[in-house]
Amino acid sequence: MEEKIRQIKTKIEEAKDLRRRAELKLENLEKQERDILMELEQLGVKPEQLTEEISRLEQEVQDGLEEVEQLLPKELLADGNH
């Protein structure tokens, strides 16, 4: 009987420890979320606009690469680096 009680106490302590770790992880994730939202706000992007903003930035990068390619001498592109 005492062994059974000791096992139960151990399980309870393990469960408390798991809960504490889960709470800490939740706090960290909530802080990360706040930090990300604050950073987005500073960039002038709303969370619901993220997909659109990412697409816009990808297109901007693609356009920039194409512009650079057009400015490079054709001889540099002809050697297989294109």
PDB file of N, CA, C and O in Angstrom:
ATOM      1  N   MET A   1       0.828  -1.196   0.000  1.00  0.00           N
ATOM      2  CA  MET A   1       0.000   0.000   0.000  1.00  0.00           C
ATOM      3  C   MET A   1       0.872   1.260   0.000  1.00  0.00           C
ATOM      4  O   MET A   1       0.606   2.187  -0.752  1.00  0.00           O
ATOM      5  N   GLU A   2       1.918   1.281   0.850  1.00  0.00           N
ATOM      6  CA  GLU A   2       2.792   2.445   0.898  1.00  0.00           C
ATOM      7  C   GLU A   2       3.516   2.646  -0.421  1.00  0.00           C
ATOM      8  O   GLU A   2       3.705   3.781  -0.874  1.00  0.00           O
ATOM      9  N   GLU A   3       3.919   1.534  -1.034  1.00  0.00           N
ATOM     10  CA  GLU A   3       4.595   1.621  -2.331  1.00  0.00           C
ATOM     11  C   GLU A   3       3.663   2.223  -3.382  1.00  0.00           C
ATOM     12  O   GLU A   3       4.078   3.051  -4.196  1.00  0.00           O
ATOM     13  N   LYS A   4       2.428   1.829  -3.353  1.00  0.00           N
ATOM     14  CA  LYS A   4       1.427   2.355  -4.289  1.00  0.00           C
ATOM     15  C   LYS A   4       1.257   3.867  -4.082  1.00  0.00           C
ATOM     16  O   LYS A   4       1.201   4.629  -5.047  1.00  0.00           O
ATOM     17  N   ILE A   5       1.197   4.314  -2.847  1.00  0.00           N
ATOM     18  CA  ILE A   5       1.062   5.741  -2.527  1.00  0.00           C
ATOM     19  C   ILE A   5       2.295   6.495  -3.011  1.00  0.00           C
ATOM     20  O   ILE A   5       2.186   7.573  -3.595  1.00  0.00           O
ATOM     21  N   ARG A   6       3.469   5.916  -2.805  1.00  0.00           N
ATOM     22  CA  ARG A   6       4.710   6.539  -3.241  1.00  0.00           C
ATOM     23  C   ARG A   6       4.726   6.681  -4.778  1.00  0.00           C
ATOM     24  O   ARG A   6       5.123   7.712  -5.313  1.00  0.00           O
ATOM     25  N   GLN A   7       4.268   5.668  -5.477  1.00  0.00           N
ATOM     26  CA  GLN A   7       4.211   5.711  -6.937  1.00  0.00           C
ATOM     27  C   GLN A   7       3.242   6.806  -7.409  1.00  0.00           C
ATOM     28  O   GLN A   7       3.535   7.534  -8.352  1.00  0.00           O
ATOM     29  N   ILE A   8       2.123   6.889  -6.744  1.00  0.00           N
ATOM     30  CA  ILE A   8       1.134   7.914  -7.099  1.00  0.00           C
ATOM     31  C   ILE A   8       1.705   9.310  -6.867  1.00  0.00           C
ATOM     32  O   ILE A   8       1.552  10.208  -7.695  1.00  0.00           O
ATOM     33  N   LYS A   9       2.390   9.500  -5.722  1.00  0.00           N
ATOM     34  CA  LYS A   9       3.009  10.798  -5.440  1.00  0.00           C
ATOM     35  C   LYS A   9       4.046  11.142  -6.517  1.00  0.00           C
ATOM     36  O   LYS A   9       4.133  12.289  -6.966  1.00  0.00           O
ATOM     37  N   THR A  10       4.816  10.153  -6.912  1.00  0.00           N
ATOM     38  CA  THR A  10       5.825  10.369  -7.959  1.00  0.00           C
ATOM     39  C   THR A  10       5.152  10.778  -9.265  1.00  0.00           C
ATOM     40  O   THR A  10       5.595  11.711  -9.942  1.00  0.00           O
ATOM     41  N   LYS A  11       4.089  10.094  -9.617  1.00  0.00           N
ATOM     42  CA  LYS A  11       3.354  10.418 -10.847  1.00  0.00           C
ATOM     43  C   LYS A  11       2.772  11.836 -10.773  1.00  0.00           C
ATOM     44  O   LYS A  11       2.787  12.563 -11.761  1.00  0.00           O
ATOM     45  N   ILE A  12       2.269  12.202  -9.614  1.00  0.00           N
ATOM     46  CA  ILE A  12       1.712  13.553  -9.431  1.00  0.00           C
ATOM     47  C   ILE A  12       2.813  14.592  -9.610  1.00  0.00           C
ATOM     48  O   ILE A  12       2.616  15.610 -10.283  1.00  0.00           O
ATOM     49  N   GLU A  13       3.985  14.359  -9.032  1.00  0.00           N
ATOM     50  CA  GLU A  13       5.110  15.289  -9.170  1.00  0.00           C
ATOM     51  C   GLU A  13       5.556  15.380 -10.637  1.00  0.00           C
ATOM     52  O   GLU A  13       5.863  16.468 -11.126  1.00  0.00           O
ATOM     53  N   GLU A  14       5.579  14.251 -11.318  1.00  0.00           N
ATOM     54  CA  GLU A  14       5.939  14.256 -12.737  1.00  0.00           C
ATOM     55  C   GLU A  14       4.921  15.070 -13.541  1.00  0.00           C
ATOM     56  O   GLU A  14       5.293  15.840 -14.437  1.00  0.00           O
ATOM     57  N   ALA A  15       3.650  14.895 -13.220  1.00  0.00           N
ATOM     58  CA  ALA A  15       2.598  15.631 -13.910  1.00  0.00           C
ATOM     59  C   ALA A  15       2.717  17.131 -13.637  1.00  0.00           C
ATOM     60  O   ALA A  15       2.555  17.952 -14.545  1.00  0.00           O
ATOM     61  N   LYS A  16       3.028  17.495 -12.389  1.00  0.00           N
ATOM     62  CA  LYS A  16       3.226  18.911 -12.052  1.00  0.00           C
ATOM     63  C   LYS A  16       4.402  19.494 -12.825  1.00  0.00           C
ATOM     64  O   LYS A  16       4.336  20.620 -13.307  1.00  0.00           O
ATOM     65  N   ASP A  17       5.473  18.722 -12.916  1.00  0.00           N
ATOM     66  CA  ASP A  17       6.648  19.168 -13.651  1.00  0.00           C
ATOM     67  C   ASP A  17       6.315  19.365 -15.135  1.00  0.00           C
ATOM     68  O   ASP A  17       6.701  20.370 -15.735  1.00  0.00           O
ATOM     69  N   LEU A  18       5.600  18.428 -15.714  1.00  0.00           N
ATOM     70  CA  LEU A  18       5.182  18.557 -17.110  1.00  0.00           C
ATOM     71  C   LEU A  18       4.314  19.796 -17.313  1.00  0.00           C
ATOM     72  O   LEU A  18       4.455  20.521 -18.297  1.00  0.00           O
ATOM     73  N   ARG A  19       3.441  20.032 -16.363  1.00  0.00           N
ATOM     74  CA  ARG A  19       2.563  21.204 -16.458  1.00  0.00           C
ATOM     75  C   ARG A  19       3.383  22.493 -16.394  1.00  0.00           C
ATOM     76  O   ARG A  19       3.152  23.419 -17.163  1.00  0.00           O
ATOM     77  N   ARG A  20       4.344  22.545 -15.466  1.00  0.00           N
ATOM     78  CA  ARG A  20       5.195  23.738 -15.340  1.00  0.00           C
ATOM     79  C   ARG A  20       5.963  23.982 -16.638  1.00  0.00           C
ATOM     80  O   ARG A  20       6.041  25.109 -17.121  1.00  0.00           O
ATOM     81  N   ARG A  21       6.509  22.911 -17.215  1.00  0.00           N
ATOM     82  CA  ARG A  21       7.248  23.063 -18.470  1.00  0.00           C
ATOM     83  C   ARG A  21       6.323  23.514 -19.602  1.00  0.00           C
ATOM     84  O   ARG A  21       6.701  24.355 -20.413  1.00  0.00           O
ATOM     85  N   ALA A  22       5.127  22.968 -19.639  1.00  0.00           N
ATOM     86  CA  ALA A  22       4.166  23.364 -20.670  1.00  0.00           C
ATOM     87  C   ALA A  22       3.772  24.833 -20.503  1.00  0.00           C
ATOM     88  O   ALA A  22       3.649  25.568 -21.489  1.00  0.00           O
ATOM     89  N   GLU A  23       3.585  25.264 -19.265  1.00  0.00           N
ATOM     90  CA  GLU A  23       3.240  26.665 -19.011  1.00  0.00           C
ATOM     91  C   GLU A  23       4.374  27.599 -19.433  1.00  0.00           C
ATOM     92  O   GLU A  23       4.133  28.649 -20.021  1.00  0.00           O
ATOM     93  N   LEU A  24       5.616  27.206 -19.147  1.00  0.00           N
ATOM     94  CA  LEU A  24       6.769  28.017 -19.556  1.00  0.00           C
ATOM     95  C   LEU A  24       6.872  28.090 -21.077  1.00  0.00           C
ATOM     96  O   LEU A  24       7.127  29.151 -21.644  1.00  0.00           O
ATOM     97  N   LYS A  25       6.645  26.960 -21.718  1.00  0.00           N
ATOM     98  CA  LYS A  25       6.691  26.933 -23.175  1.00  0.00           C
ATOM     99  C   LYS A  25       5.594  27.823 -23.761  1.00  0.00           C
ATOM    100  O   LYS A  25       5.833  28.576 -24.706  1.00  0.00           O
ATOM    101  N   LEU A  26       4.411  27.756 -23.176  1.00  0.00           N
ATOM    102  CA  LEU A  26       3.298  28.599 -23.629  1.00  0.00           C
ATOM    103  C   LEU A  26       3.650  30.075 -23.453  1.00  0.00           C
ATOM    104  O   LEU A  26       3.421  30.888 -24.359  1.00  0.00           O
ATOM    105  N   GLU A  27       4.222  30.424 -22.320  1.00  0.00           N
ATOM    106  CA  GLU A  27       4.630  31.819 -22.077  1.00  0.00           C
ATOM    107  C   GLU A  27       5.645  32.271 -23.123  1.00  0.00           C
ATOM    108  O   GLU A  27       5.553  33.380 -23.652  1.00  0.00           O
ATOM    109  N   ASN A  28       6.618  31.402 -23.423  1.00  0.00           N
ATOM    110  CA  ASN A  28       7.630  31.740 -24.424  1.00  0.00           C
ATOM    111  C   ASN A  28       7.002  31.926 -25.803  1.00  0.00           C
ATOM    112  O   ASN A  28       7.351  32.856 -26.532  1.00  0.00           O
ATOM    113  N   LEU A  29       6.090  31.043 -26.159  1.00  0.00           N
ATOM    114  CA  LEU A  29       5.421  31.153 -27.456  1.00  0.00           C
ATOM    115  C   LEU A  29       4.567  32.413 -27.535  1.00  0.00           C
ATOM    116  O   LEU A  29       4.541  33.095 -28.571  1.00  0.00           O
ATOM    117  N   GLU A  30       3.892  32.746 -26.448  1.00  0.00           N
ATOM    118  CA  GLU A  30       3.088  33.965 -26.427  1.00  0.00           C
ATOM    119  C   GLU A  30       3.977  35.204 -26.553  1.00  0.00           C
ATOM    120  O   GLU A  30       3.623  36.156 -27.246  1.00  0.00           O
ATOM    121  N   LYS A  31       5.143  35.168 -25.918  1.00  0.00           N
ATOM    122  CA  LYS A  31       6.086  36.292 -26.038  1.00  0.00           C
ATOM    123  C   LYS A  31       6.586  36.399 -27.477  1.00  0.00           C
ATOM    124  O   LYS A  31       6.663  37.498 -28.034  1.00  0.00           O
ATOM    125  N   GLN A  32       6.914  35.267 -28.091  1.00  0.00           N
ATOM    126  CA  GLN A  32       7.364  35.281 -29.481  1.00  0.00           C
ATOM    127  C   GLN A  32       6.273  35.852 -30.385  1.00  0.00           C
ATOM    128  O   GLN A  32       6.563  36.638 -31.291  1.00  0.00           O
ATOM    129  N   GLU A  33       5.035  35.458 -30.127  1.00  0.00           N
ATOM    130  CA  GLU A  33       3.921  35.971 -30.918  1.00  0.00           C
ATOM    131  C   GLU A  33       3.811  37.488 -30.772  1.00  0.00           C
ATOM    132  O   GLU A  33       3.674  38.207 -31.761  1.00  0.00           O
ATOM    133  N   ARG A  34       3.906  37.977 -29.537  1.00  0.00           N
ATOM    134  CA  ARG A  34       3.843  39.429 -29.308  1.00  0.00           C
ATOM    135  C   ARG A  34       4.987  40.142 -30.029  1.00  0.00           C
ATOM    136  O   ARG A  34       4.784  41.175 -30.663  1.00  0.00           O
ATOM    137  N   ASP A  35       6.189  39.560 -29.948  1.00  0.00           N
ATOM    138  CA  ASP A  35       7.354  40.159 -30.608  1.00  0.00           C
ATOM    139  C   ASP A  35       7.159  40.212 -32.125  1.00  0.00           C
ATOM    140  O   ASP A  35       7.458  41.218 -32.765  1.00  0.00           O
ATOM    141  N   ILE A  36       6.657  39.133 -32.689  1.00  0.00           N
ATOM    142  CA  ILE A  36       6.425  39.077 -34.138  1.00  0.00           C
ATOM    143  C   ILE A  36       5.367  40.087 -34.545  1.00  0.00           C
ATOM    144  O   ILE A  36       5.527  40.807 -35.535  1.00  0.00           O
ATOM    145  N   LEU A  37       4.282  40.152 -33.789  1.00  0.00           N
ATOM    146  CA  LEU A  37       3.222  41.106 -34.113  1.00  0.00           C
ATOM    147  C   LEU A  37       3.722  42.542 -34.003  1.00  0.00           C
ATOM    148  O   LEU A  37       3.376  43.395 -34.827  1.00  0.00           O
ATOM    149  N   MET A  38       4.573  42.817 -33.015  1.00  0.00           N
ATOM    150  CA  MET A  38       5.129  44.153 -32.852  1.00  0.00           C
ATOM    151  C   MET A  38       6.056  44.475 -34.034  1.00  0.00           C
ATOM    152  O   MET A  38       6.025  45.576 -34.575  1.00  0.00           O
ATOM    153  N   GLU A  39       6.852  43.493 -34.439  1.00  0.00           N
ATOM    154  CA  GLU A  39       7.753  43.702 -35.567  1.00  0.00           C
ATOM    155  C   GLU A  39       6.959  43.946 -36.860  1.00  0.00           C
ATOM    156  O   GLU A  39       7.300  44.825 -37.656  1.00  0.00           O
ATOM    157  N   LEU A  40       5.896  43.186 -37.048  1.00  0.00           N
ATOM    158  CA  LEU A  40       5.038  43.391 -38.222  1.00  0.00           C
ATOM    159  C   LEU A  40       4.439  44.795 -38.208  1.00  0.00           C
ATOM    160  O   LEU A  40       4.383  45.471 -39.243  1.00  0.00           O
ATOM    161  N   GLU A  41       4.005  45.215 -37.027  1.00  0.00           N
ATOM    162  CA  GLU A  41       3.421  46.550 -36.898  1.00  0.00           C
ATOM    163  C   GLU A  41       4.449  47.618 -37.273  1.00  0.00           C
ATOM    164  O   GLU A  41       4.131  48.576 -37.980  1.00  0.00           O
ATOM    165  N   GLN A  42       5.690  47.426 -36.828  1.00  0.00           N
ATOM    166  CA  GLN A  42       6.751  48.380 -37.154  1.00  0.00           C
ATOM    167  C   GLN A  42       7.030  48.406 -38.653  1.00  0.00           C
ATOM    168  O   GLN A  42       7.415  49.432 -39.204  1.00  0.00           O
ATOM    169  N   LEU A  43       6.837  47.251 -39.313  1.00  0.00           N
ATOM    170  CA  LEU A  43       7.042  47.173 -40.760  1.00  0.00           C
ATOM    171  C   LEU A  43       5.825  47.662 -41.535  1.00  0.00           C
ATOM    172  O   LEU A  43       5.868  47.764 -42.755  1.00  0.00           O
ATOM    173  N   GLY A  44       4.743  47.923 -40.812  1.00  0.00           N
ATOM    174  CA  GLY A  44       3.527  48.400 -41.460  1.00  0.00           C
ATOM    175  C   GLY A  44       2.739  47.302 -42.151  1.00  0.00           C
ATOM    176  O   GLY A  44       2.010  47.561 -43.106  1.00  0.00           O
ATOM    177  N   VAL A  45       2.876  46.070 -41.661  1.00  0.00           N
ATOM    178  CA  VAL A  45       2.181  44.932 -42.257  1.00  0.00           C
ATOM    179  C   VAL A  45       1.230  44.333 -41.229  1.00  0.00           C
ATOM    180  O   VAL A  45       1.619  44.074 -40.096  1.00  0.00           O
ATOM    181  N   LYS A  46       0.001  44.138 -41.638  1.00  0.00           N
ATOM    182  CA  LYS A  46      -0.974  43.499 -40.754  1.00  0.00           C
ATOM    183  C   LYS A  46      -0.864  41.986 -40.932  1.00  0.00           C
ATOM    184  O   LYS A  46      -0.591  41.504 -42.035  1.00  0.00           O
ATOM    185  N   PRO A  47      -1.079  41.219 -39.864  1.00  0.00           N
ATOM    186  CA  PRO A  47      -0.955  39.757 -39.945  1.00  0.00           C
ATOM    187  C   PRO A  47      -1.775  39.140 -41.075  1.00  0.00           C
ATOM    188  O   PRO A  47      -1.306  38.222 -41.747  1.00  0.00           O
ATOM    189  N   GLU A  48      -2.958  39.675 -41.316  1.00  0.00           N
ATOM    190  CA  GLU A  48      -3.804  39.101 -42.367  1.00  0.00           C
ATOM    191  C   GLU A  48      -3.287  39.430 -43.768  1.00  0.00           C
ATOM    192  O   GLU A  48      -3.756  38.875 -44.751  1.00  0.00           O
ATOM    193  N   GLN A  49      -2.273  40.303 -43.862  1.00  0.00           N
ATOM    194  CA  GLN A  49      -1.695  40.676 -45.155  1.00  0.00           C
ATOM    195  C   GLN A  49      -0.364  39.961 -45.427  1.00  0.00           C
ATOM    196  O   GLN A  49       0.273  40.229 -46.440  1.00  0.00           O
ATOM    197  N   LEU A  50       0.036  39.073 -44.544  1.00  0.00           N
ATOM    198  CA  LEU A  50       1.346  38.444 -44.665  1.00  0.00           C
ATOM    199  C   LEU A  50       1.540  37.704 -45.985  1.00  0.00           C
ATOM    200  O   LEU A  50       2.563  37.867 -46.642  1.00  0.00           O
ATOM    201  N   THR A  51       0.579  36.909 -46.378  1.00  0.00           N
ATOM    202  CA  THR A  51       0.707  36.130 -47.611  1.00  0.00           C
ATOM    203  C   THR A  51       0.887  37.058 -48.802  1.00  0.00           C
ATOM    204  O   THR A  51       1.764  36.832 -49.646  1.00  0.00           O
ATOM    205  N   GLU A  52       0.085  38.104 -48.849  1.00  0.00           N
ATOM    206  CA  GLU A  52       0.194  39.065 -49.937  1.00  0.00           C
ATOM    207  C   GLU A  52       1.550  39.767 -49.912  1.00  0.00           C
ATOM    208  O   GLU A  52       2.172  39.979 -50.954  1.00  0.00           O
ATOM    209  N   GLU A  53       1.999  40.140 -48.727  1.00  0.00           N
ATOM    210  CA  GLU A  53       3.276  40.846 -48.606  1.00  0.00           C
ATOM    211  C   GLU A  53       4.432  39.945 -49.018  1.00  0.00           C
ATOM    212  O   GLU A  53       5.364  40.384 -49.706  1.00  0.00           O
ATOM    213  N   ILE A  54       4.391  38.681 -48.638  1.00  0.00           N
ATOM    214  CA  ILE A  54       5.443  37.730 -49.027  1.00  0.00           C
ATOM    215  C   ILE A  54       5.467  37.583 -50.545  1.00  0.00           C
ATOM    216  O   ILE A  54       6.536  37.618 -51.164  1.00  0.00           O
ATOM    217  N   SER A  55       4.301  37.452 -51.160  1.00  0.00           N
ATOM    218  CA  SER A  55       4.228  37.349 -52.621  1.00  0.00           C
ATOM    219  C   SER A  55       4.784  38.601 -53.286  1.00  0.00           C
ATOM    220  O   SER A  55       5.522  38.522 -54.274  1.00  0.00           O
ATOM    221  N   ARG A  56       4.437  39.753 -52.748  1.00  0.00           N
ATOM    222  CA  ARG A  56       4.916  41.014 -53.306  1.00  0.00           C
ATOM    223  C   ARG A  56       6.443  41.088 -53.224  1.00  0.00           C
ATOM    224  O   ARG A  56       7.120  41.457 -54.190  1.00  0.00           O
ATOM    225  N   LEU A  57       6.996  40.702 -52.065  1.00  0.00           N
ATOM    226  CA  LEU A  57       8.444  40.745 -51.886  1.00  0.00           C
ATOM    227  C   LEU A  57       9.158  39.733 -52.787  1.00  0.00           C
ATOM    228  O   LEU A  57      10.227  40.025 -53.337  1.00  0.00           O
ATOM    229  N   GLU A  58       8.575  38.551 -52.951  1.00  0.00           N
ATOM    230  CA  GLU A  58       9.162  37.557 -53.854  1.00  0.00           C
ATOM    231  C   GLU A  58       9.198  38.094 -55.285  1.00  0.00           C
ATOM    232  O   GLU A  58      10.190  37.920 -55.999  1.00  0.00           O
ATOM    233  N   GLN A  59       8.121  38.748 -55.698  1.00  0.00           N
ATOM    234  CA  GLN A  59       8.069  39.325 -57.032  1.00  0.00           C
ATOM    235  C   GLN A  59       9.099  40.439 -57.177  1.00  0.00           C
ATOM    236  O   GLN A  59       9.769  40.559 -58.206  1.00  0.00           O
ATOM    237  N   GLU A  60       9.251  41.230 -56.143  1.00  0.00           N
ATOM    238  CA  GLU A  60      10.239  42.311 -56.151  1.00  0.00           C
ATOM    239  C   GLU A  60      11.650  41.753 -56.314  1.00  0.00           C
ATOM    240  O   GLU A  60      12.461  42.281 -57.086  1.00  0.00           O
ATOM    241  N   VAL A  61      11.950  40.672 -55.610  1.00  0.00           N
ATOM    242  CA  VAL A  61      13.258  40.022 -55.726  1.00  0.00           C
ATOM    243  C   VAL A  61      13.443  39.488 -57.142  1.00  0.00           C
ATOM    244  O   VAL A  61      14.502  39.667 -57.762  1.00  0.00           O
ATOM    245  N   GLN A  62      12.425  38.808 -57.661  1.00  0.00           N
ATOM    246  CA  GLN A  62      12.488  38.251 -59.016  1.00  0.00           C
ATOM    247  C   GLN A  62      12.728  39.360 -60.042  1.00  0.00           C
ATOM    248  O   GLN A  62      13.565  39.226 -60.926  1.00  0.00           O
ATOM    249  N   ASP A  63      12.007  40.453 -59.917  1.00  0.00           N
ATOM    250  CA  ASP A  63      12.179  41.588 -60.829  1.00  0.00           C
ATOM    251  C   ASP A  63      13.596  42.146 -60.735  1.00  0.00           C
ATOM    252  O   ASP A  63      14.211  42.481 -61.749  1.00  0.00           O
ATOM    253  N   GLY A  64      14.122  42.244 -59.523  1.00  0.00           N
ATOM    254  CA  GLY A  64      15.483  42.740 -59.327  1.00  0.00           C
ATOM    255  C   GLY A  64      16.512  41.830 -59.970  1.00  0.00           C
ATOM    256  O   GLY A  64      17.469  42.306 -60.600  1.00  0.00           O
ATOM    257  N   LEU A  65      16.325  40.509 -59.840  1.00  0.00           N
ATOM    258  CA  LEU A  65      17.251  39.554 -60.457  1.00  0.00           C
ATOM    259  C   LEU A  65      17.212  39.671 -61.980  1.00  0.00           C
ATOM    260  O   LEU A  65      18.254  39.639 -62.642  1.00  0.00           O
ATOM    261  N   GLU A  66      16.013  39.811 -62.529  1.00  0.00           N
ATOM    262  CA  GLU A  66      15.879  39.959 -63.972  1.00  0.00           C
ATOM    263  C   GLU A  66      16.557  41.239 -64.446  1.00  0.00           C
ATOM    264  O   GLU A  66      17.225  41.251 -65.487  1.00  0.00           O
ATOM    265  N   GLU A  67      16.426  42.308 -63.684  1.00  0.00           N
ATOM    266  CA  GLU A  67      17.057  43.576 -64.040  1.00  0.00           C
ATOM    267  C   GLU A  67      18.579  43.440 -64.019  1.00  0.00           C
ATOM    268  O   GLU A  67      19.272  43.911 -64.920  1.00  0.00           O
ATOM    269  N   VAL A  68      19.108  42.755 -63.013  1.00  0.00           N
ATOM    270  CA  VAL A  68      20.548  42.541 -62.917  1.00  0.00           C
ATOM    271  C   VAL A  68      21.030  41.713 -64.110  1.00  0.00           C
ATOM    272  O   VAL A  68      22.055  42.020 -64.720  1.00  0.00           O
ATOM    273  N   GLU A  69      20.288  40.667 -64.451  1.00  0.00           N
ATOM    274  CA  GLU A  69      20.653  39.831 -65.596  1.00  0.00           C
ATOM    275  C   GLU A  69      20.713  40.654 -66.879  1.00  0.00           C
ATOM    276  O   GLU A  69      21.605  40.463 -67.703  1.00  0.00           O
ATOM    277  N   GLN A  70      19.772  41.559 -67.041  1.00  0.00           N
ATOM    278  CA  GLN A  70      19.739  42.383 -68.253  1.00  0.00           C
ATOM    279  C   GLN A  70      20.926  43.342 -68.299  1.00  0.00           C
ATOM    280  O   GLN A  70      21.382  43.713 -69.382  1.00  0.00           O
ATOM    281  N   LEU A  71      21.430  43.737 -67.145  1.00  0.00           N
ATOM    282  CA  LEU A  71      22.545  44.676 -67.100  1.00  0.00           C
ATOM    283  C   LEU A  71      23.901  43.999 -67.273  1.00  0.00           C
ATOM    284  O   LEU A  71      24.880  44.648 -67.617  1.00  0.00           O
ATOM    285  N   LEU A  72      23.958  42.679 -67.031  1.00  0.00           N
ATOM    286  CA  LEU A  72      25.218  41.952 -67.174  1.00  0.00           C
ATOM    287  C   LEU A  72      25.565  41.789 -68.651  1.00  0.00           C
ATOM    288  O   LEU A  72      24.675  41.585 -69.483  1.00  0.00           O
ATOM    289  N   PRO A  73      26.838  41.830 -68.978  1.00  0.00           N
ATOM    290  CA  PRO A  73      27.233  41.579 -70.371  1.00  0.00           C
ATOM    291  C   PRO A  73      26.813  40.172 -70.796  1.00  0.00           C
ATOM    292  O   PRO A  73      26.917  39.218 -70.025  1.00  0.00           O
ATOM    293  N   LYS A  74      26.350  40.070 -72.020  1.00  0.00           N
ATOM    294  CA  LYS A  74      25.862  38.780 -72.542  1.00  0.00           C
ATOM    295  C   LYS A  74      26.936  37.688 -72.484  1.00  0.00           C
ATOM    296  O   LYS A  74      26.645  36.541 -72.285  1.00  0.00           O
ATOM    297  N   GLU A  75      28.204  38.094 -72.625  1.00  0.00           N
ATOM    298  CA  GLU A  75      29.297  37.114 -72.610  1.00  0.00           C
ATOM    299  C   GLU A  75      29.377  36.377 -71.268  1.00  0.00           C
ATOM    300  O   GLU A  75      29.705  35.201 -71.205  1.00  0.00           O
ATOM    301  N   LEU A  76      29.075  37.091 -70.189  1.00  0.00           N
ATOM    302  CA  LEU A  76      29.109  36.459 -68.859  1.00  0.00           C
ATOM    303  C   LEU A  76      27.988  35.448 -68.702  1.00  0.00           C
ATOM    304  O   LEU A  76      28.141  34.431 -68.042  1.00  0.00           O
ATOM    305  N   LEU A  77      26.851  35.706 -69.307  1.00  0.00           N
ATOM    306  CA  LEU A  77      25.707  34.801 -69.211  1.00  0.00           C
ATOM    307  C   LEU A  77      25.858  33.600 -70.126  1.00  0.00           C
ATOM    308  O   LEU A  77      25.318  32.542 -69.862  1.00  0.00           O
ATOM    309  N   ALA A  78      26.621  33.744 -71.211  1.00  0.00           N
ATOM    310  CA  ALA A  78      26.737  32.691 -72.209  1.00  0.00           C
ATOM    311  C   ALA A  78      27.612  31.539 -71.754  1.00  0.00           C
ATOM    312  O   ALA A  78      27.563  30.458 -72.332  1.00  0.00           O
ATOM    313  N   ASP A  79      28.413  31.679 -70.703  1.00  0.00           N
ATOM    314  CA  ASP A  79      29.326  30.610 -70.304  1.00  0.00           C
ATOM    315  C   ASP A  79      28.675  29.559 -69.410  1.00  0.00           C
ATOM    316  O   ASP A  79      29.345  28.765 -68.786  1.00  0.00           O
ATOM    317  N   GLY A  80      27.370  29.535 -69.330  1.00  0.00           N
ATOM    318  CA  GLY A  80      26.684  28.494 -68.580  1.00  0.00           C
ATOM    319  C   GLY A  80      26.275  28.897 -67.184  1.00  0.00           C
ATOM    320  O   GLY A  80      25.725  28.115 -66.433  1.00  0.00           O
ATOM    321  N   ASN A  81      26.520  30.090 -66.776  1.00  0.00           N
ATOM    322  CA  ASN A  81      26.112  30.563 -65.446  1.00  0.00           C
ATOM    323  C   ASN A  81      24.665  30.990 -65.431  1.00  0.00           C
ATOM    324  O   ASN A  81      24.145  31.411 -64.430  1.00  0.00           O
ATOM    325  N   HIS A  82      23.994  30.943 -66.528  1.00  0.00           N
ATOM    326  CA  HIS A  82      22.599  31.400 -66.612  1.00  0.00           C
ATOM    327  C   HIS A  82      21.654  30.258 -66.449  1.00  0.00           C
ATOM    328  O   HIS A  82      21.659  29.216 -66.851  1.00  0.00           O
TER     329      HIS A  82
END
